[in-house]
XYZ file of C-alpha atoms in Angstrom:
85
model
C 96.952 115.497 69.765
C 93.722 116.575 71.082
C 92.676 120.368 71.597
C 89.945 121.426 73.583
C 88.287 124.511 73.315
C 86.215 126.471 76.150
C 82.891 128.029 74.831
C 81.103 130.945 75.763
C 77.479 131.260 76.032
C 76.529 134.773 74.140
C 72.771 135.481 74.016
C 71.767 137.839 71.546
C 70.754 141.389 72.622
C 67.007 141.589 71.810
C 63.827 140.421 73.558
C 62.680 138.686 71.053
C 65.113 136.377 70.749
C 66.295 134.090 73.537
C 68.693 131.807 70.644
C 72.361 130.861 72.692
C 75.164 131.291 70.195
C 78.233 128.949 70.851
C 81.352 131.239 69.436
C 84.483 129.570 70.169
C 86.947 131.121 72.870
C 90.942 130.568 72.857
C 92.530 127.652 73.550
C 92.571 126.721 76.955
C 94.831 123.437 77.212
C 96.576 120.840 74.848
C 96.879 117.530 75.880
C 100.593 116.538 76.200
C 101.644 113.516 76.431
C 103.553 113.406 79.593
C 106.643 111.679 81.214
C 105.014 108.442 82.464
C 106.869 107.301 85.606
C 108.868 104.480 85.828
C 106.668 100.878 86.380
C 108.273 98.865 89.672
C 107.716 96.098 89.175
C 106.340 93.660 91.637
C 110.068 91.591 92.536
C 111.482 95.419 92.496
C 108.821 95.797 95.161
C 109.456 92.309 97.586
C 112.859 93.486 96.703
C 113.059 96.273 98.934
C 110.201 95.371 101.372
C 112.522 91.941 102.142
C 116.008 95.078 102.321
C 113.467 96.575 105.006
C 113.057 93.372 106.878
C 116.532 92.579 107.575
C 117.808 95.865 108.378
C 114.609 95.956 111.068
C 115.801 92.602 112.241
C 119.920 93.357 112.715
C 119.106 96.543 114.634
C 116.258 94.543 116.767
C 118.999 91.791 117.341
C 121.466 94.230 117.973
C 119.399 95.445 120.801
C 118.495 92.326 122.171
C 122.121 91.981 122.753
C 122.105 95.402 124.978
C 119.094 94.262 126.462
C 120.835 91.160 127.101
C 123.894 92.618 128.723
C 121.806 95.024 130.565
C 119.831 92.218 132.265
C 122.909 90.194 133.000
C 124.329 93.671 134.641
C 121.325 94.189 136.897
C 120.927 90.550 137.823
C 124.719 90.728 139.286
C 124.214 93.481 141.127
C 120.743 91.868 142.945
C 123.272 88.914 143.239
C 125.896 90.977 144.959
C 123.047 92.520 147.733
C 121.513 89.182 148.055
C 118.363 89.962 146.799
C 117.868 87.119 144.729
C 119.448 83.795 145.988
């Protein structure tokens, strides 16, 4: 384990002198070695992309079936006031 210290920059008091004096301050951090998270891995990944997919595609069929109905709906009503022949 690693520390790292944070040093202070003291000049001295006189004129004379312009010498920096590195004195060594408290410990600021220690490196930890932390929880890594957990690797997906690339299948894990086409996995649930492919999961996303389908459900998109049962609720777009699902839908299309309304839409379906809908159309069918309006297209006997046009019938029914001779709109369309």
């Amino acid at each position: 384990m690693k520390k790292e210290y944070q040093y202070s920059n003291l000049k001295q008091e006189t004129n004379t002198s312009g010498k920096v004096m590195l004195e060594p301050s408290k410990k600021t951090k220690k490196r930890k070695p932390g929880v890594k998270p957990p690797k997906t891995s690339l299948r894990d990944v086409i996995m649930d992309t492919r999961n996303l997919l389908i459900q998109f595609m049962n609720k777009q069929e699902e839908f299309n079936k309304h839409q379906e109905q809908f159309n069918q709906m309006v297209l006997e009503q046009f019938k029914k006031h001779k709109w369309i022949k």
